[in-house]
Structures are given as structure tokens and as C-alpha cells.
């Protein structure tokens, strides 16, 4: 039987005030997250993908109570945490953790790896003082570090080793959910693989839920059960990873997937997988925000309201197109009859 979701985001928006508003007129805001609904079950790994600026980090931070939510609600383990009680927020902080992109920047250069992990145990009073050293050894071993690594400072550890220390610090909290924000983006490909394997093992061992933020879709495909695709603050498609990768329903998802050469090494990478940059979230296009870059856009995509969400069991996408319209990626197409721009 499916267990109830651990984390629920219900129509969540996050806005930032921006400079340049005219005094006396409505304040200008940037809506970094725009009405996002998402659920994460215990032990589940959900990938959050999309181009830079699509709101992934802001959403991740909002889910962990690190960014105030301006609309909608976040619940953790059945308790509302956004606009909830201090106790609910404290519990969220105790039971979740974040792993960041920059493995060096996230660590205090003066502390050894063992001290960095011990610090978390002490702050959260996880174990009695007499047991801190033993627990530190356990955690370092869990993330694949040897005892001698514990005596080193970040400057004498590699990027991958620092990231393992960062993960050990996150695990020291004994979290039920970790948000990993581009946590392998700065690492060599071979080290990325090791960290991904580590996350896969930890999920199994610890029944950990994971929100894995990445712009690298190949990594998400290996690690995640489900994937949510964000564009300009909205989730435009969500579903089981393999289904989304082999049969994307939103043209934006299809374009992102086409931009990964590893998916089908025989197929040449299109010169421009995705034309141009996304528009600024300050000036969202009317209708479907993706329409200016969409090869399938029709007149009804250009005007409000934005496309309604279409659903199938376990899947949803926000596009007027139905199944089978966006070229499936499993069939190889010769260069000449690739989908045409109308
Ligand atoms: N603290 C902030 N103040 C103002 N704007 C912000 C802030 N943080 C993020 N943004 C803006 O919100 C949008 C989403 O950013 P972010 O969540 O970092 O996206 P991603 O992680 O997908 O790259 C961007 O336009 C970014 O410039
Ligand atoms: Mg980010």
C-alpha cells in the first residue's frame, strides 16, 4: 500500500520584491515560484529539472521553510509548516536537510571533516557528548570516507570528498527528507557517479526521501523515481521518470531531453536544442509561458488563460497538445524528417 506523502506543496508561490517600483503604485514583485503543487512520498526520489532561473532552488528552499511562501501551503508529515506554528517549523528543520552545490563553500575551512560533522551532532543534540566521536566515525563511513579523512580540512580534501562531508553533515540530522540542490554539478563525471550511487544506497538503507535538483537530466534519470519539470516558476510536466523520458508530453520537456547527447549517442545533437533564453519572470508571456520558444505553438497558446493541466494516472502536463504529439525519443529519426516548425 502506498504510504501518505511526506511533503506536500499545494499551489505554492514565492515572490521577491524587486527594485524600481513606482512609489504609491502596486509594488513590483518577481514570482520565482508560481502556483506549484507537488508531493513527495517517504523513500521517494523526485527530480526537479529546468533551465537556470526556473525557480528550482527557490522551491527547494521554500519546501524546507528557508524561504517564506507568499501563497499556498507546505505540509510536512501531515502538519502545515508554511504559516504554521513555531513548533511545526522547528520539527521541519530537525527532520530535513539541504546539500548544496559548492562543496568547498558549504564547509568551514577551519574545521576538519570530523569536526564539521560533530558540529551538527552537537547543535542538534543528536547524541550524548560521549558518543559524538563514535557517531562521527559511523557517518563518515556511511558516506564512504575513511577515518583519516576525518582529520583533514577542506583544503586537503578533493571536491568529491568535501561533498561527502556535506552529505554526512546532512545525514547527521537524521533527516527524513534531503533537498540536494545541484550537489554534483561542480564535480568530475566519475565523482558524480559515486555521489549518485551513494544517494541511491542511502535511500535504500535509511528510507530517505530526496528532492534532487539538477539541470543534468541524465543524472535525474538514473536516480529519481519521478521527475518534475519547471519552466518560469511553474511545473509544466510531472510523472514517472522513465515515462517522462521516453514519452514526454510537454514540448519543453522534449527540448530538454533532446539536449542530452547521452540518451541516444547515435543521434546528432541539434544545433540549438532550445532557442534563446527563457523570458524574465518579471515579464511572463501571456498564455503558455513557453509559447515564444515552442515549435508547436498555435494562436490559442498565445493568449490567457494558460493551458489547463492535462492528466493521466500518475502524470500531468500543462499543454494543449495531447499524447503522442511531441516526438517520442525512442524511435530514431533521420535528420530530414525531424519535426518541423509550423
Ligand atoms: N533572493 C532573491 N531575490 C530576488 N530574486 C531572486 C532571489 N532568489 C532568486 N531570485 C530570482 O528568482 C528566479 C528563480 O531563481 P532560482 O530559484 O535560483 O532558479 P533556479 O534554481 O532554477 O536556477 C530567478 O529569476 C532569480 O533571479
Ligand atoms: Mg538553483
PDB file of N, CA, C and O in Angstrom, residues 313-342:
ATOM      1  N   UNK A 313      -3.222   8.809 -15.240  1.00  0.00           N
ATOM      2  CA  UNK A 313      -2.799   8.271 -13.943  1.00  0.00           C
ATOM      3  C   UNK A 313      -1.286   8.436 -13.739  1.00  0.00           C
ATOM      4  O   UNK A 313      -0.496   7.986 -14.557  1.00  0.00           O
ATOM      5  N   UNK A 314      -0.916   9.149 -12.674  1.00  0.00           N
ATOM      6  CA  UNK A 314       0.497   9.338 -12.333  1.00  0.00           C
ATOM      7  C   UNK A 314       1.206  10.414 -13.126  1.00  0.00           C
ATOM      8  O   UNK A 314       2.364  10.707 -12.869  1.00  0.00           O
ATOM      9  N   UNK A 315       0.529  11.016 -14.119  1.00  0.00           N
ATOM     10  CA  UNK A 315       1.204  12.008 -14.956  1.00  0.00           C
ATOM     11  C   UNK A 315       0.355  13.262 -15.108  1.00  0.00           C
ATOM     12  O   UNK A 315      -0.852  13.206 -15.057  1.00  0.00           O
ATOM     13  N   UNK A 316       1.022  14.387 -15.322  1.00  0.00           N
ATOM     14  CA  UNK A 316       0.307  15.627 -15.649  1.00  0.00           C
ATOM     15  C   UNK A 316       1.218  16.504 -16.488  1.00  0.00           C
ATOM     16  O   UNK A 316       2.441  16.422 -16.380  1.00  0.00           O
ATOM     17  N   UNK A 317       0.615  17.311 -17.324  1.00  0.00           N
ATOM     18  CA  UNK A 317       1.385  18.255 -18.109  1.00  0.00           C
ATOM     19  C   UNK A 317       0.483  19.412 -18.502  1.00  0.00           C
ATOM     20  O   UNK A 317      -0.732  19.242 -18.622  1.00  0.00           O
ATOM     21  N   UNK A 318       1.079  20.596 -18.668  1.00  0.00           N
ATOM     22  CA  UNK A 318       0.290  21.783 -18.981  1.00  0.00           C
ATOM     23  C   UNK A 318       0.567  22.212 -20.413  1.00  0.00           C
ATOM     24  O   UNK A 318       1.463  23.012 -20.676  1.00  0.00           O
ATOM     25  N   UNK A 319      -0.180  21.649 -21.313  1.00  0.00           N
ATOM     26  CA  UNK A 319      -0.015  21.964 -22.733  1.00  0.00           C
ATOM     27  C   UNK A 319      -1.300  21.571 -23.419  1.00  0.00           C
ATOM     28  O   UNK A 319      -1.955  20.614 -23.010  1.00  0.00           O
ATOM     29  N   UNK A 320      -1.651  22.314 -24.483  1.00  0.00           N
ATOM     30  CA  UNK A 320      -2.870  21.944 -25.191  1.00  0.00           C
ATOM     31  C   UNK A 320      -2.677  20.671 -26.008  1.00  0.00           C
ATOM     32  O   UNK A 320      -3.630  20.044 -26.424  1.00  0.00           O
ATOM     33  N   UNK A 321      -1.411  20.293 -26.233  1.00  0.00           N
ATOM     34  CA  UNK A 321      -1.153  19.107 -27.039  1.00  0.00           C
ATOM     35  C   UNK A 321      -1.490  17.843 -26.261  1.00  0.00           C
ATOM     36  O   UNK A 321      -1.285  17.769 -25.059  1.00  0.00           O
ATOM     37  N   UNK A 322      -1.972  16.855 -26.979  1.00  0.00           N
ATOM     38  CA  UNK A 322      -2.284  15.573 -26.361  1.00  0.00           C
ATOM     39  C   UNK A 322      -1.113  14.621 -26.482  1.00  0.00           C
ATOM     40  O   UNK A 322      -0.073  14.963 -27.036  1.00  0.00           O
ATOM     41  N   UNK A 323      -1.298  13.389 -25.950  1.00  0.00           N
ATOM     42  CA  UNK A 323      -0.243  12.384 -26.016  1.00  0.00           C
ATOM     43  C   UNK A 323       0.183  12.121 -27.464  1.00  0.00           C
ATOM     44  O   UNK A 323      -0.625  12.229 -28.381  1.00  0.00           O
ATOM     45  N   UNK A 324       1.445  11.815 -27.644  1.00  0.00           N
ATOM     46  CA  UNK A 324       1.929  11.418 -28.960  1.00  0.00           C
ATOM     47  C   UNK A 324       2.249  12.567 -29.893  1.00  0.00           C
ATOM     48  O   UNK A 324       2.657  12.352 -31.030  1.00  0.00           O
ATOM     49  N   UNK A 325       2.050  13.792 -29.458  1.00  0.00           N
ATOM     50  CA  UNK A 325       2.269  14.933 -30.348  1.00  0.00           C
ATOM     51  C   UNK A 325       3.732  15.359 -30.361  1.00  0.00           C
ATOM     52  O   UNK A 325       4.281  15.724 -31.387  1.00  0.00           O
ATOM     53  N   UNK A 326       4.351  15.312 -29.173  1.00  0.00           N
ATOM     54  CA  UNK A 326       5.751  15.661 -29.068  1.00  0.00           C
ATOM     55  C   UNK A 326       6.532  14.412 -29.465  1.00  0.00           C
ATOM     56  O   UNK A 326       6.258  13.343 -28.956  1.00  0.00           O
ATOM     57  N   UNK A 327       7.471  14.562 -30.416  1.00  0.00           N
ATOM     58  CA  UNK A 327       8.140  13.395 -30.976  1.00  0.00           C
ATOM     59  C   UNK A 327       8.684  12.474 -29.897  1.00  0.00           C
ATOM     60  O   UNK A 327       9.411  12.914 -29.015  1.00  0.00           O
ATOM     61  N   UNK A 328       8.304  11.173 -29.927  1.00  0.00           N
ATOM     62  CA  UNK A 328       8.894  10.246 -28.969  1.00  0.00           C
ATOM     63  C   UNK A 328      10.386  10.118 -29.246  1.00  0.00           C
ATOM     64  O   UNK A 328      10.817  10.254 -30.377  1.00  0.00           O
ATOM     65  N   UNK A 329      11.144   9.841 -28.214  1.00  0.00           N
ATOM     66  CA  UNK A 329      12.594   9.880 -28.369  1.00  0.00           C
ATOM     67  C   UNK A 329      13.214   8.516 -28.527  1.00  0.00           C
ATOM     68  O   UNK A 329      14.383   8.387 -28.767  1.00  0.00           O
ATOM     69  N   UNK A 330      12.384   7.482 -28.400  1.00  0.00           N
ATOM     70  CA  UNK A 330      12.944   6.141 -28.503  1.00  0.00           C
ATOM     71  C   UNK A 330      13.160   5.764 -29.970  1.00  0.00           C
ATOM     72  O   UNK A 330      14.056   5.019 -30.295  1.00  0.00           O
ATOM     73  N   UNK A 331      12.308   6.286 -30.850  1.00  0.00           N
ATOM     74  CA  UNK A 331      12.489   5.985 -32.273  1.00  0.00           C
ATOM     75  C   UNK A 331      13.493   6.960 -32.857  1.00  0.00           C
ATOM     76  O   UNK A 331      13.415   8.152 -32.631  1.00  0.00           O
ATOM     77  N   UNK A 332      14.429   6.400 -33.588  1.00  0.00           N
ATOM     78  CA  UNK A 332      15.417   7.258 -34.224  1.00  0.00           C
ATOM     79  C   UNK A 332      14.827   7.821 -35.499  1.00  0.00           C
ATOM     80  O   UNK A 332      14.215   7.113 -36.279  1.00  0.00           O
ATOM     81  N   UNK A 333      15.008   9.111 -35.675  1.00  0.00           N
ATOM     82  CA  UNK A 333      14.505   9.722 -36.897  1.00  0.00           C
ATOM     83  C   UNK A 333      15.676  10.208 -37.719  1.00  0.00           C
ATOM     84  O   UNK A 333      16.619  10.767 -37.163  1.00  0.00           O
ATOM     85  N   UNK A 334      15.621  10.020 -39.044  1.00  0.00           N
ATOM     86  CA  UNK A 334      16.687  10.603 -39.854  1.00  0.00           C
ATOM     87  C   UNK A 334      16.631  12.114 -39.759  1.00  0.00           C
ATOM     88  O   UNK A 334      15.579  12.691 -39.483  1.00  0.00           O
ATOM     89  N   UNK A 335      17.760  12.723 -39.999  1.00  0.00           N
ATOM     90  CA  UNK A 335      17.910  14.168 -39.877  1.00  0.00           C
ATOM     91  C   UNK A 335      16.800  14.916 -40.613  1.00  0.00           C
ATOM     92  O   UNK A 335      16.276  15.901 -40.121  1.00  0.00           O
ATOM     93  N   UNK A 336      16.381  14.415 -41.786  1.00  0.00           N
ATOM     94  CA  UNK A 336      15.478  15.171 -42.658  1.00  0.00           C
ATOM     95  C   UNK A 336      14.047  15.240 -42.158  1.00  0.00           C
ATOM     96  O   UNK A 336      13.383  16.241 -42.331  1.00  0.00           O
ATOM     97  N   UNK A 337      13.528  14.151 -41.544  1.00  0.00           N
ATOM     98  CA  UNK A 337      12.123  14.269 -41.154  1.00  0.00           C
ATOM     99  C   UNK A 337      11.947  14.477 -39.654  1.00  0.00           C
ATOM    100  O   UNK A 337      10.990  14.032 -39.057  1.00  0.00           O
ATOM    101  N   UNK A 338      12.905  15.136 -39.053  1.00  0.00           N
ATOM    102  CA  UNK A 338      12.742  15.616 -37.691  1.00  0.00           C
ATOM    103  C   UNK A 338      11.534  16.564 -37.686  1.00  0.00           C
ATOM    104  O   UNK A 338      11.226  17.184 -38.710  1.00  0.00           O
ATOM    105  N   UNK A 339      10.870  16.687 -36.541  1.00  0.00           N
ATOM    106  CA  UNK A 339       9.655  17.511 -36.501  1.00  0.00           C
ATOM    107  C   UNK A 339       9.897  18.916 -37.040  1.00  0.00           C
ATOM    108  O   UNK A 339      10.963  19.499 -36.811  1.00  0.00           O
ATOM    109  N   UNK A 340       8.933  19.416 -37.756  1.00  0.00           N
ATOM    110  CA  UNK A 340       9.106  20.723 -38.390  1.00  0.00           C
ATOM    111  C   UNK A 340       8.402  21.796 -37.581  1.00  0.00           C
ATOM    112  O   UNK A 340       7.409  21.544 -36.925  1.00  0.00           O
ATOM    113  N   UNK A 341       8.940  22.989 -37.709  1.00  0.00           N
ATOM    114  CA  UNK A 341       8.294  24.127 -37.071  1.00  0.00           C
ATOM    115  C   UNK A 341       7.161  24.580 -37.990  1.00  0.00           C
ATOM    116  O   UNK A 341       7.387  24.791 -39.165  1.00  0.00           O
ATOM    117  N   UNK A 342       5.943  24.659 -37.460  1.00  0.00           N
ATOM    118  CA  UNK A 342       4.835  25.062 -38.334  1.00  0.00           C
ATOM    119  C   UNK A 342       5.013  26.504 -38.813  1.00  0.00           C
ATOM    120  O   UNK A 342       5.597  27.309 -38.121  1.00  0.00           O
TER     121      UNK A 342
END
